[in-house]
Structure formats: C-alpha cells, structure tokens
Coordinates of C-alpha atoms in Angstrom, one line a residue:
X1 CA -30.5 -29.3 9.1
X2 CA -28.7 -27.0 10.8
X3 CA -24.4 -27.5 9.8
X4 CA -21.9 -27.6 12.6
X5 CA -18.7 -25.9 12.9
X6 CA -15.7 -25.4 15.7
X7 CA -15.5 -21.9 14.7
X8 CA -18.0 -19.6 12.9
X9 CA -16.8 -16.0 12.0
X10 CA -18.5 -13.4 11.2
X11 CA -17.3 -10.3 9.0
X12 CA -14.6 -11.3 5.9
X13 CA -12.5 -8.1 6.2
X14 CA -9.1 -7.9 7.6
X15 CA -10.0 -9.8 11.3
X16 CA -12.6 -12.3 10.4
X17 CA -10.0 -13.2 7.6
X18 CA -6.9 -13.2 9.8
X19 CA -9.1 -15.2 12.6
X20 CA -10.4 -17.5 9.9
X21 CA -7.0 -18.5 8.2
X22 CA -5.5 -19.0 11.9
X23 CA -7.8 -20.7 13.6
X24 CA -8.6 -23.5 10.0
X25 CA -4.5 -23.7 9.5
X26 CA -4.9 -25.6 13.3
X27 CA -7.3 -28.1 11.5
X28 CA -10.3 -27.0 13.2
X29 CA -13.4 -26.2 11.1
X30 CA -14.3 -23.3 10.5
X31 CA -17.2 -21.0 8.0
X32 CA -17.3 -17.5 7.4
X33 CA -20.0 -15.0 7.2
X34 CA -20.2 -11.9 5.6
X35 CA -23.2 -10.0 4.1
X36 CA -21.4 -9.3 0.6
X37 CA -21.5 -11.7 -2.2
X38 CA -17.3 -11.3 -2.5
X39 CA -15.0 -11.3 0.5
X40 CA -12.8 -8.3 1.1
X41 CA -15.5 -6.6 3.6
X42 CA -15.4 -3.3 4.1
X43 CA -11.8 -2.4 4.3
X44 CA -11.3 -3.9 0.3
X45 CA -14.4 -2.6 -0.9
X46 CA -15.4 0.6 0.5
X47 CA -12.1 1.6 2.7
X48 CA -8.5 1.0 2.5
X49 CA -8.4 -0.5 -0.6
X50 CA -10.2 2.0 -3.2
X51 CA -9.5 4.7 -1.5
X52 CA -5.1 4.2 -1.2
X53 CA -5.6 3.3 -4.6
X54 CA -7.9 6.3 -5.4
X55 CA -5.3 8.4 -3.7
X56 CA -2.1 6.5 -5.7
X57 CA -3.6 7.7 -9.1
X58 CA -4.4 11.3 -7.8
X59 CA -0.6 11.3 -6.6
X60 CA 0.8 10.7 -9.8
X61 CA -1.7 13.0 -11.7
X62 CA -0.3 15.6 -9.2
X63 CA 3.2 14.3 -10.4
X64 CA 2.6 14.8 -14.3
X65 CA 1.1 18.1 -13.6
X66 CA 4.0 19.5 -11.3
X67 CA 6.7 17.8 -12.8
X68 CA 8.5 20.7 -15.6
X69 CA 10.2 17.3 -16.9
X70 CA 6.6 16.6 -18.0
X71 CA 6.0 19.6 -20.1
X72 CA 7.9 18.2 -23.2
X73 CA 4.9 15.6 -23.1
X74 CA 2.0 17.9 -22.4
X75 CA 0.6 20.6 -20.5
X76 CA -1.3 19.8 -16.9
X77 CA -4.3 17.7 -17.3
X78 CA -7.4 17.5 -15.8
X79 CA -8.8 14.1 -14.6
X80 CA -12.4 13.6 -14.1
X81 CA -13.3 11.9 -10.2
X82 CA -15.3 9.1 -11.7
X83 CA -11.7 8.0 -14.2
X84 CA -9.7 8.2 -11.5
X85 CA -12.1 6.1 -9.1
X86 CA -11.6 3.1 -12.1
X87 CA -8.4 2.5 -11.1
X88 CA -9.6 1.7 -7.7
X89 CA -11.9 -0.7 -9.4
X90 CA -9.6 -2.9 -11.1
X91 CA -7.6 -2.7 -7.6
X92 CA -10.7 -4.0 -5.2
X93 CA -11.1 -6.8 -8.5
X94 CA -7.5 -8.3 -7.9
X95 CA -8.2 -8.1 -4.0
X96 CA -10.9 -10.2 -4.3
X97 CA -9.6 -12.7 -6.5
X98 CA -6.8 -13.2 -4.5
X99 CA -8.7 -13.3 -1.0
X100 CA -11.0 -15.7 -2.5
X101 CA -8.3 -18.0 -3.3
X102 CA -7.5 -18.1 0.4
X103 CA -10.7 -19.7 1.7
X104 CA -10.7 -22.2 -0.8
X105 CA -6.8 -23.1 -0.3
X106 CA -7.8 -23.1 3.5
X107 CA -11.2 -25.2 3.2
X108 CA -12.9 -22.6 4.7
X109 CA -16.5 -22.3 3.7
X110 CA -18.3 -19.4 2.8
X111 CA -21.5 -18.1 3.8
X112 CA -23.0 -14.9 1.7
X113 CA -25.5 -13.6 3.8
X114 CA -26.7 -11.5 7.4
X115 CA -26.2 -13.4 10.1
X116 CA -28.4 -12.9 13.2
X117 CA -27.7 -14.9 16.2
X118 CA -31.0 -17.1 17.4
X119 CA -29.5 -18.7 20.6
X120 CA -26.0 -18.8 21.9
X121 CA -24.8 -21.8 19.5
X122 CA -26.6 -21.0 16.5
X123 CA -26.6 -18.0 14.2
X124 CA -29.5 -17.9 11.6
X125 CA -27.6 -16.6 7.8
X126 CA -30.5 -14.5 5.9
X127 CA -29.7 -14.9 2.2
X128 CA -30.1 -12.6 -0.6
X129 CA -32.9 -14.6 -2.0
X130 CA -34.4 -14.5 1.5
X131 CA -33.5 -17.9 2.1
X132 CA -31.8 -18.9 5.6
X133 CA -29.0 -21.8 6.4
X134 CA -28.8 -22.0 10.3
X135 CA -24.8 -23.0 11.4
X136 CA -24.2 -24.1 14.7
X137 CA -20.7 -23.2 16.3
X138 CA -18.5 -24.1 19.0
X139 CA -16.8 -20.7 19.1
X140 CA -17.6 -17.3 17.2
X141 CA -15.5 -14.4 16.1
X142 CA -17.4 -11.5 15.5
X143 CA -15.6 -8.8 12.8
X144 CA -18.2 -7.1 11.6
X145 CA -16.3 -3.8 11.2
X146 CA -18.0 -0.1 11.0
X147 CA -19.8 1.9 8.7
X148 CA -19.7 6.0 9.1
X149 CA -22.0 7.7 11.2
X150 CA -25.0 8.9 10.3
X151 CA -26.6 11.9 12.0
X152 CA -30.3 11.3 11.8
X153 CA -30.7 15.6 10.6
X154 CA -28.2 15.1 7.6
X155 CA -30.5 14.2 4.4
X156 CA -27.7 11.3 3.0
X157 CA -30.6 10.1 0.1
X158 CA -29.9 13.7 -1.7
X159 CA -27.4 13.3 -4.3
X160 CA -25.3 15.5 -3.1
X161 CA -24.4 14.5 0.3
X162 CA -22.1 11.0 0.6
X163 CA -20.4 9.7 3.8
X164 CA -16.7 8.0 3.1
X165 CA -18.6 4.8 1.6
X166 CA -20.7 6.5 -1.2
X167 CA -18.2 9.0 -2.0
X168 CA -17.0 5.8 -3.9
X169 CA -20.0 6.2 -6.4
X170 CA -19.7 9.7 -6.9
X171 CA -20.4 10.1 -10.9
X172 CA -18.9 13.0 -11.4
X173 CA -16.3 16.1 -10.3
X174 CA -17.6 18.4 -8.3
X175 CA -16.5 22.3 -8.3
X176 CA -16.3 22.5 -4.8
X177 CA -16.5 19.9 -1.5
X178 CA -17.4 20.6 1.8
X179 CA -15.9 18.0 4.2
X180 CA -17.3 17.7 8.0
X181 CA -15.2 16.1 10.0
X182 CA -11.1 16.8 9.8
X183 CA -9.8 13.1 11.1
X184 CA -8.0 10.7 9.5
X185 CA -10.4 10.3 6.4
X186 CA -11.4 13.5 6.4
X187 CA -8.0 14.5 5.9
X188 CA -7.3 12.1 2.9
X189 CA -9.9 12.8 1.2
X190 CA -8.9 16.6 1.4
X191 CA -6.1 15.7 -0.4
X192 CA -7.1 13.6 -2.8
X193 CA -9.8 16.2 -3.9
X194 CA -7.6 19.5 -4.1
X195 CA -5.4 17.3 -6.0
X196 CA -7.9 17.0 -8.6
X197 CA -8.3 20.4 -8.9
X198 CA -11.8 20.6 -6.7
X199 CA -11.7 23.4 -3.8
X200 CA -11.8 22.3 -0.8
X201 CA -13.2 23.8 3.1
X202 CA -12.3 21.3 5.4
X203 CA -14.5 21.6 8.7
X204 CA -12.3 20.4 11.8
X205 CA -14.8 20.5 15.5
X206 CA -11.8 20.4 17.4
X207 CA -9.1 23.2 18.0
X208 CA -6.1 21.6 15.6
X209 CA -5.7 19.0 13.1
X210 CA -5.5 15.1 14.4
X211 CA -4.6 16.1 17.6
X212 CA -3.3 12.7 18.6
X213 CA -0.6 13.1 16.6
X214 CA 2.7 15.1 17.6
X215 CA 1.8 18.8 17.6
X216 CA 5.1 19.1 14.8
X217 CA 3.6 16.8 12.5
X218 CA 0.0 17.9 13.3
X219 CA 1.3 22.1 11.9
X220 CA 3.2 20.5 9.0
X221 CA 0.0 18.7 7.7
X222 CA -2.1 21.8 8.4
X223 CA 0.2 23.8 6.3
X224 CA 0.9 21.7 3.4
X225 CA -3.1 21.2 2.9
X226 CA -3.2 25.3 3.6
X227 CA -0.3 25.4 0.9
X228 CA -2.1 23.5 -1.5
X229 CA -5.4 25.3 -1.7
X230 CA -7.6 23.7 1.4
X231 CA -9.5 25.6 3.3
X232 CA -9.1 24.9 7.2
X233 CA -11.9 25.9 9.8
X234 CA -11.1 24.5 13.2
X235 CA -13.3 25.0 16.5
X236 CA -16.4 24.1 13.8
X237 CA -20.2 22.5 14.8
X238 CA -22.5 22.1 12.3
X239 CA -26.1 23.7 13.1
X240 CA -27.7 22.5 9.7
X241 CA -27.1 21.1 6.3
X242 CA -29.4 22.4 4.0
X243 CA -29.8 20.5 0.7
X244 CA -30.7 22.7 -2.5
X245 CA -30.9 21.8 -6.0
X246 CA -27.8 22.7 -7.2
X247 CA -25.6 22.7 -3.9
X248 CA -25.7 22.4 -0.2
X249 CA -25.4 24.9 2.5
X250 CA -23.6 24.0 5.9
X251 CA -24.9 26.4 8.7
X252 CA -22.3 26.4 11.6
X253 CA -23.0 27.2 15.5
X254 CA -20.5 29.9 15.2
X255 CA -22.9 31.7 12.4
X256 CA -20.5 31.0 9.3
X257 CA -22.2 29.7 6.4
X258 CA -20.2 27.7 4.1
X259 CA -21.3 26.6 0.3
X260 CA -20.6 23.6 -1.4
X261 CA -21.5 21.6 -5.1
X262 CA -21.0 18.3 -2.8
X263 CA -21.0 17.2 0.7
X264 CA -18.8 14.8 2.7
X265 CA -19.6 13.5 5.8
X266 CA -16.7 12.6 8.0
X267 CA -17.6 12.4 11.0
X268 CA -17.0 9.6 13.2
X269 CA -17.9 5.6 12.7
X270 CA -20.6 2.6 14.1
X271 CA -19.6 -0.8 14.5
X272 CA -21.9 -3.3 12.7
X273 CA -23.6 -5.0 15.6
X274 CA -27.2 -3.4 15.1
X275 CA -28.3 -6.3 13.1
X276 CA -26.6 -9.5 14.9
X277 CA -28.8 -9.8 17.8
X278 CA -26.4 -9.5 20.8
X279 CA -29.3 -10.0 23.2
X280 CA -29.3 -13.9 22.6
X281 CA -25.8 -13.8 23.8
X282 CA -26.4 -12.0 26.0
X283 CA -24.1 -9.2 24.9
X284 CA -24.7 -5.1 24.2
X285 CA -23.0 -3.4 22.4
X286 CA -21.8 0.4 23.2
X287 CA -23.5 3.9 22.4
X288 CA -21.3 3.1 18.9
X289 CA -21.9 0.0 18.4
X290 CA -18.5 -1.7 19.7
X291 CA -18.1 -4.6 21.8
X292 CA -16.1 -4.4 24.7
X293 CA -13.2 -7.3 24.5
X294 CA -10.5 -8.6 27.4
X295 CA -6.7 -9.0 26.6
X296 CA -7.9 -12.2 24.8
X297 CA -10.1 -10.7 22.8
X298 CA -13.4 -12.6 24.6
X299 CA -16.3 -10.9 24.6
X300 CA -18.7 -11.2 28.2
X301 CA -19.8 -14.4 27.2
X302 CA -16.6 -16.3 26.8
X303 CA -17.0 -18.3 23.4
X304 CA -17.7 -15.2 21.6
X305 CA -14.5 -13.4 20.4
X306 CA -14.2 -9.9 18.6
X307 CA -11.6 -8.2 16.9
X308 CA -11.2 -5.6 14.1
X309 CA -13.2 -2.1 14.5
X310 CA -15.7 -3.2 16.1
X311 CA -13.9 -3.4 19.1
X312 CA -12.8 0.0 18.6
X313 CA -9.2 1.0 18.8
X314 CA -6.8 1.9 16.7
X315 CA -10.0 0.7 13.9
X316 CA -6.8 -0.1 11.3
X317 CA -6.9 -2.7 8.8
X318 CA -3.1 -3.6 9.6
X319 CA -4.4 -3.9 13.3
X320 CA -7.3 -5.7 12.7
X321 CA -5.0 -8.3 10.6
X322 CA -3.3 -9.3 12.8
X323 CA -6.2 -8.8 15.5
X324 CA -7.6 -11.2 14.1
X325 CA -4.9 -13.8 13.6
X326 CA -4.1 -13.5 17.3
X327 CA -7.5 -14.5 17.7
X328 CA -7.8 -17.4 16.0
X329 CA -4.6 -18.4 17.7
X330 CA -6.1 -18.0 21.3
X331 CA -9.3 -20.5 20.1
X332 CA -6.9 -23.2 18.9
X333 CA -4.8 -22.5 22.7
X334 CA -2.1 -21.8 20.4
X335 CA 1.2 -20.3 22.3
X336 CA 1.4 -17.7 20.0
X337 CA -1.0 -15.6 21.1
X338 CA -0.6 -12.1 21.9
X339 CA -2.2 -9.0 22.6
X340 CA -1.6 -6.0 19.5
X341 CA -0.6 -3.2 20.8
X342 CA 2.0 -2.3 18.7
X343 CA 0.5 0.0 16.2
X344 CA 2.1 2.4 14.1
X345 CA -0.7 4.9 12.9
X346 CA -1.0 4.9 9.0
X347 CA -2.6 8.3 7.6
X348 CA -2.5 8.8 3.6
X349 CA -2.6 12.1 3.2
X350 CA -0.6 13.9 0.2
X351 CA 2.2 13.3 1.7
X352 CA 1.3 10.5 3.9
X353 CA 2.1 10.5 7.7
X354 CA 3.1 7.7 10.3
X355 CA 4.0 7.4 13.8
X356 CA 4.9 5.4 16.3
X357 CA 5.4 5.9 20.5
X358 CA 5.3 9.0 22.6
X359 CA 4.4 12.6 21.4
X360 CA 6.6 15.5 22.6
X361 CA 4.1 16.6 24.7
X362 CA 3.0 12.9 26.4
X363 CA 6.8 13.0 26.9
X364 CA 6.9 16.6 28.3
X365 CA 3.6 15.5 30.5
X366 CA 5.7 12.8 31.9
X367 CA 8.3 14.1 32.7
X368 CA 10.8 12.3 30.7
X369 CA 14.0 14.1 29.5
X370 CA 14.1 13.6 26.0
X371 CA 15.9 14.5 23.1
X372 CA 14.6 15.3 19.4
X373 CA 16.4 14.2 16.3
X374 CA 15.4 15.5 13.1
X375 CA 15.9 14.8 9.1
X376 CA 14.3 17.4 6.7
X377 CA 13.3 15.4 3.7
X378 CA 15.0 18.2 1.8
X379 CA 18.2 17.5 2.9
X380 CA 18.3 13.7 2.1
X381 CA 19.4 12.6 -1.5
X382 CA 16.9 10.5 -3.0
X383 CA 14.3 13.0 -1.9
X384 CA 16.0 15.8 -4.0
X385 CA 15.9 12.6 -6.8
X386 CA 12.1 12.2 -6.2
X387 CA 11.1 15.6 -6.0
X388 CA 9.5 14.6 -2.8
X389 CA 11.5 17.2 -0.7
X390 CA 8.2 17.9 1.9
X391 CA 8.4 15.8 4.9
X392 CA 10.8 15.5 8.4
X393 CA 11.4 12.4 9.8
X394 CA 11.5 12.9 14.0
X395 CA 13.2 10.6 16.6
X396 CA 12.3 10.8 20.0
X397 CA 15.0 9.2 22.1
X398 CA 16.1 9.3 25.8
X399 CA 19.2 12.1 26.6
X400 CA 21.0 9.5 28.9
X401 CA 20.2 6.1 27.7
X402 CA 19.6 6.8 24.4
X403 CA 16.5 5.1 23.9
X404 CA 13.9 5.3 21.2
X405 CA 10.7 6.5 22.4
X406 CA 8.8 7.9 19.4
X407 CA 9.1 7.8 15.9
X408 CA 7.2 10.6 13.4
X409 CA 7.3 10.8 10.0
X410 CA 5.6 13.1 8.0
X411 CA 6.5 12.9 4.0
X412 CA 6.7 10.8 1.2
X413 CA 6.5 6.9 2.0
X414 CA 6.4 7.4 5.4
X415 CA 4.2 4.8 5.9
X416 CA 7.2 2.5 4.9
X417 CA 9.6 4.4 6.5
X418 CA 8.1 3.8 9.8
X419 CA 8.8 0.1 10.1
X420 CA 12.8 0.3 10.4
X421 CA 12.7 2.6 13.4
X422 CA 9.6 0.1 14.5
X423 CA 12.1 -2.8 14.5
X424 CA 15.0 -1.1 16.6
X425 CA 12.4 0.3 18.8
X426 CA 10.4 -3.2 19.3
X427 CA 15.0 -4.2 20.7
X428 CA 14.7 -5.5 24.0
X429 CA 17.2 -3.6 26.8
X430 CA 20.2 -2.2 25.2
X431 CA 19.5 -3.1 21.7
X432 CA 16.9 -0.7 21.5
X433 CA 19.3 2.9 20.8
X434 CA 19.1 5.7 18.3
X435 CA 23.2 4.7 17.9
X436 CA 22.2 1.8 15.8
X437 CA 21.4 4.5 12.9
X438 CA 24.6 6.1 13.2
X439 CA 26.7 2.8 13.2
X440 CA 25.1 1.3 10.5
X441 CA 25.6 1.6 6.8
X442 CA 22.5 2.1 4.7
X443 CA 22.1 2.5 0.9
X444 CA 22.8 5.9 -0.5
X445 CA 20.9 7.4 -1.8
X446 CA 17.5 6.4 0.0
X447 CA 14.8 7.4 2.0
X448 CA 16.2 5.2 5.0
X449 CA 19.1 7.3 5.4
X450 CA 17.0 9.9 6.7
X451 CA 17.8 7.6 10.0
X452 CA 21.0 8.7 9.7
X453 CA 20.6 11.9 9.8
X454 CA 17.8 12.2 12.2
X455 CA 19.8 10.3 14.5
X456 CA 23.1 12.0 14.3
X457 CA 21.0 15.5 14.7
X458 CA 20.0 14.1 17.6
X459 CA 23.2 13.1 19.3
X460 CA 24.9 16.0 18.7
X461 CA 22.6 17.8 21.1
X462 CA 23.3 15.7 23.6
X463 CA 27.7 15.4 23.1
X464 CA 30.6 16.3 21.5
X465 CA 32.4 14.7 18.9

C-alpha cells in the first residue's frame, strides 16, 4: 500500500536536505528521495566536497614543494592524482556519516531509489533491485540538482575523456589535460592539475576569464594561472574531439589544434528532471533542464516546490542550503521565510576568489560615483607570515555616503574573508559604512585587517586627514 507523507522531497544534497530538516523540525512528516544508496547527493559526492578537498591536499603539496623551510625535510615531491583523490575519499566518508545522522535524529525516512512521478500526489520510487514503493504526498520539493553537460559528438565512454563527475575516478596522472570550458570549475580544476605538475591548456569560448566577476579580479586570476604554467586560449569553439589511443585531439573553429593525454569537459550543466516525469504535474522543464520557481520557490503547479540547481541560479551549495531551508519554511507557513538573494560567489581556485555586490563596471554602467579601496595581500602581516602574499582585497563604497557596494577578494582564504564585509554590508541605513573598518580594532596580525587597510585606502581618496 502506497505510504503517506505531508512532505516528500526529492534530491538529498544541500536543498532537499535544508527543505527536509525544516519542514520535519515543524512536526510535519516528511521522506526523502534520492537515487544514491548514501545521502550527500551530488554536491558531497561528486562536487563540492571531493573536489575542495582534492584541491586542500594539492594546496599544501604546492606548499611543501615551494616552501625553502621545507628543504631541510626533502626535496619537492611528486604526488600521483589518484593519492591525492584518497584524501577526498575519507572526506565524502565523514560527510556521509554525519548527514546520515541527521535524518535519523530528525525522523526523516529515507527512500534509496528514482523517483518518477505517476499522478500529482504520488511519486512511484524504482529501487535498485527493481522493486518500487509508491509514497503519496501532500507537498513535494524537488532538488534534484545537475549533472554536466553532455554534447551528444564528444565520445565520454573513451577513457580518456571525463566531464567534472568522472574526473573523480581518474586512475592515474596524466602528462597533459585539455580542459573545455574556462568557468568556475574549469578554472579549479586548472589549478588543481598544474599544481600537480600536469600541463595545462585551458580553453575559455568567451573573450576573458569569468566574466561576471570584476574585470580586476577576473586579470589577476588570468595571470596567476598564466604565472603558474596554464595555458589560456580565450575566444575558443570546439569543431571536434577526436579520441586516439594514446591521447585526444581538440580541433577548434578557429583552425588551432590542441593535444592532450586527457580531456576535461567543462562545459556548462543539466538539471536532473529528465527522469521525474514533469508531465503528470503538469510541469516542463527548460532547454537545461531547470524548473522555473516564484519568490516562494512554487513551481506552476503550486504544491510542488524547487530549490537548489535545478532552479538555476547562483547553482551553489551554500545557496542551495539555505534554498532549501527557506523552503521548507514556506510549506510549514513559517514567518521565517525569505527569498536568498544574498549570495557571495565562492570560486576555489589556487588562490581562491569571492565576491559580493556590484562590479566596477555595473557601477560605472549605472552611473554611480564610487570609490575603490584596496589592500594588497602583500602588504598585510599575517600574509607575509603565511607566505600567501598573492591576492587584493577591493571595497567598493559610495564617495558621499560612504556606502558599501561591492566587496572582491581575490587571495588566500578569501572565501572566509568575504563574510565580515558581508555583515556590515547586509547594516541597514547608516550602519552600513566602509568607516566601520577604520574605527574598529581587529587582531594583528590577520587576514581581517586587510579591512583596515582597504578601507582607509579608500577614504583617503575621497578626504584629508
């Protein structure tokens, strides 16, 4: 007999957990569905997870092997791809454990399995064992995330080709990578490779480097990876991937022909709807998959919710969190329900970056008179400590009421720096003032004093002392 629940979600990653927690924390009842046999989905064990960790222990190897302290212990070391990926492993291992404890502490019950919808109540589960358990629900959330996109010309069974999923299983370390596709995981995974040593041509199709970001920030990346030994061809369409035995040729529209011992495909990302059929809700999904959501995040038909990538933007886990746990709110007609908009964008480069607010040139496009304040990394204390001396922090603010209005960081932990400008920022009215960096005391040395220094750079173009 089919089993009945308030609220069925579908998709344990960062949304359909968030949703889940929320909406059972109300007392309502609620199951989960996800197609792996562990809980995590995608972003714990084929995104975020493996591949910050991946990136952690390639940032350290870079460390020992830069590092002249070092030397008394050894000389520079090569690590193979498939050691390095381990640490990952024991990560994802500890993530799961831990997320499994949740639904259990939460009574939420879960389903391992494909769900498929059958009518607009009840959504059939299709078990490993090909066995199915039909659950009728009040209210669904979908979070199925994404998966990359796969052009139907590129040959992904040939062992040499992977997308950002199968990277992960990549068995051994390749002489040379080809990456197509210069976004925000392209870009990692540059990194993470020329930090192992591998060389690395980075194919961008547009005319600069994630050109969402401030144009500043966007030039520093492109020179560090430049600086580092990557290989940067912007303005770039494939024509043809040809895979040989022993490596794979990338013919480009512009009549270059570029060589590689692997293949990454980075190009763009599908939400997971394909297999849920949206036509007995009478829902479609988009050209890529996504479901279009109101500022409730309700689909069309109004007890189905979404959240997480498959609605699209900004497609972050830390988004999709919280996403989700605004969702699960709303279905309870809880007050604290909002809409996430406030996103600070999280790239985890070698040296990572993260920004927040208006670019220069939205600024400049506007019309706004603005001023910049500036910290090198260089100059700051605990970055001459670290050895971490690459990176600028960059304040946007307002020339007459001193306003924050963007925030870039490009360095060393700048994923954590972020969040303190985030919190004046996020002031209402007058609260929200670069001055609040100059007439506070923060720890010295640390990289938070880069604040400091941004912001009295930036009032000193605007008066005298």
């Amino acid at each position: 007999m089919p089993t009945h629940y308030e609220v069925v979600v579908i998709g344990a990653g960062p949304a359909g957990e968030g949703a889940a927690m929320r909406a059972s924390k109300t007392g309502l009842s609620v199951a989960m569905v996800d197609d792996k046999p562990m809980v995590g989905g995608n972003c714990a064990h084929l995104g975020t997870i493996p591949s910050k960790a991946l990136r952690h222990a390639v940032k350290q190897i870079i460390t020992f092997n830069t590092d002249a302290l070092f030397r008394d212990i050894g000389e520079p070391r090569t690590f193979s791809f498939p050691k390095v990926l381990k640490r990952a492993e024991s990560v994802i291992a500890k993530q799961v454990k831990l997320r499994t404890t949740f639904y259990a502490r939460n009574q939420v019950r879960v389903y391992s399995g494909l769900g498929r919808f059958t009518d607009a109540h009840t959504l059939e589960v299709v078990k490993s064992d090909g066995s199915i358990e039909t659950l009728i629900g009040d209210k669904f959330v979908i979070a199925t995330g994404s998966r990359p996109y796969r052009p139907l010309d590129v040959d992904f069974n040939n062992p040499r080709v992977y997308d950002s999923d199968t990277i992960l299983k990549l068995q051994h370390t390749p002489r040379k990578i080809v990456i197509y596709g210069a976004g925000v995981i392209g870009c990692e995974y540059a990194s993470i490779f020329c930090g192992l040593g591998v060389r690395v041509e980075l194919i961008n199709t547009r005319d600069r480097l994630l050109d969402f970001l401030d144009h500043e920030i966007s030039d520093g990346l492109s020179y560090h990876l430049r600086d580092i030994g990557v290989l940067i061809r912007n303005s770039e369409e494939y024509e043809e991937v040809i895979c040989r035995e022993n490596d794979v040729i990338l013919k480009l529209k512009s009549g270059k022909v570029v060589r590689g011992d692997a293949f990454l495909w980075c190009n763009g990302r599908s939400g997971n709807t394909d297999s849920l059929n949206l036509a007995a809700l009478g829902l479609e999904a988009n050209h890529r998959g996504q479901l279009e959501v109101n500022d409730r995040y309700q689909t069309q038909a109004a007890h189905v919710f979404a959240a997480g990538d498959v609605i699209g933007w900004p497609s972050l886990a830390s988004a999709a969190y919280d996403q989700g746990r605004s969702t699960g709110a709303g279905i309870a007609e809880l007050d604290d329900f909002y809409l996430v908009q406030d996103v600070p964008t999280g790239i985890y480069t070698i040296p990572e970056i993260s920004s927040l607010g208006l670019t220069e040139q939205e600024l400049t496009t506007q019309k706004v008179p603005y001023e910049v304040g500036q910290a090198a990394f260089k100059t700051v204390a605990r970055a001459q400590i670290t050895g971490e001396t690459v990176g600028v922090l960059k304040l946007l603010f307002h020339r007459e009421t001193l306003q924050i209005l963007g925030i870039h960081c490009f360095g060393d932990q700048a994923s954590e720096i972020i969040h303190i400008g985030q919190a004046i920022m996020n002031q209402p009215g007058n609260a929200n003032t670069i001055e609040y960096f100059v007439n506070t005391t923060f720890n010295y040395p640390t990289m938070a004093e880069a604040y400091r220094v941004a912001a009295l750079n930036g009032l000193y173009r605007v008066r005298s002392f």
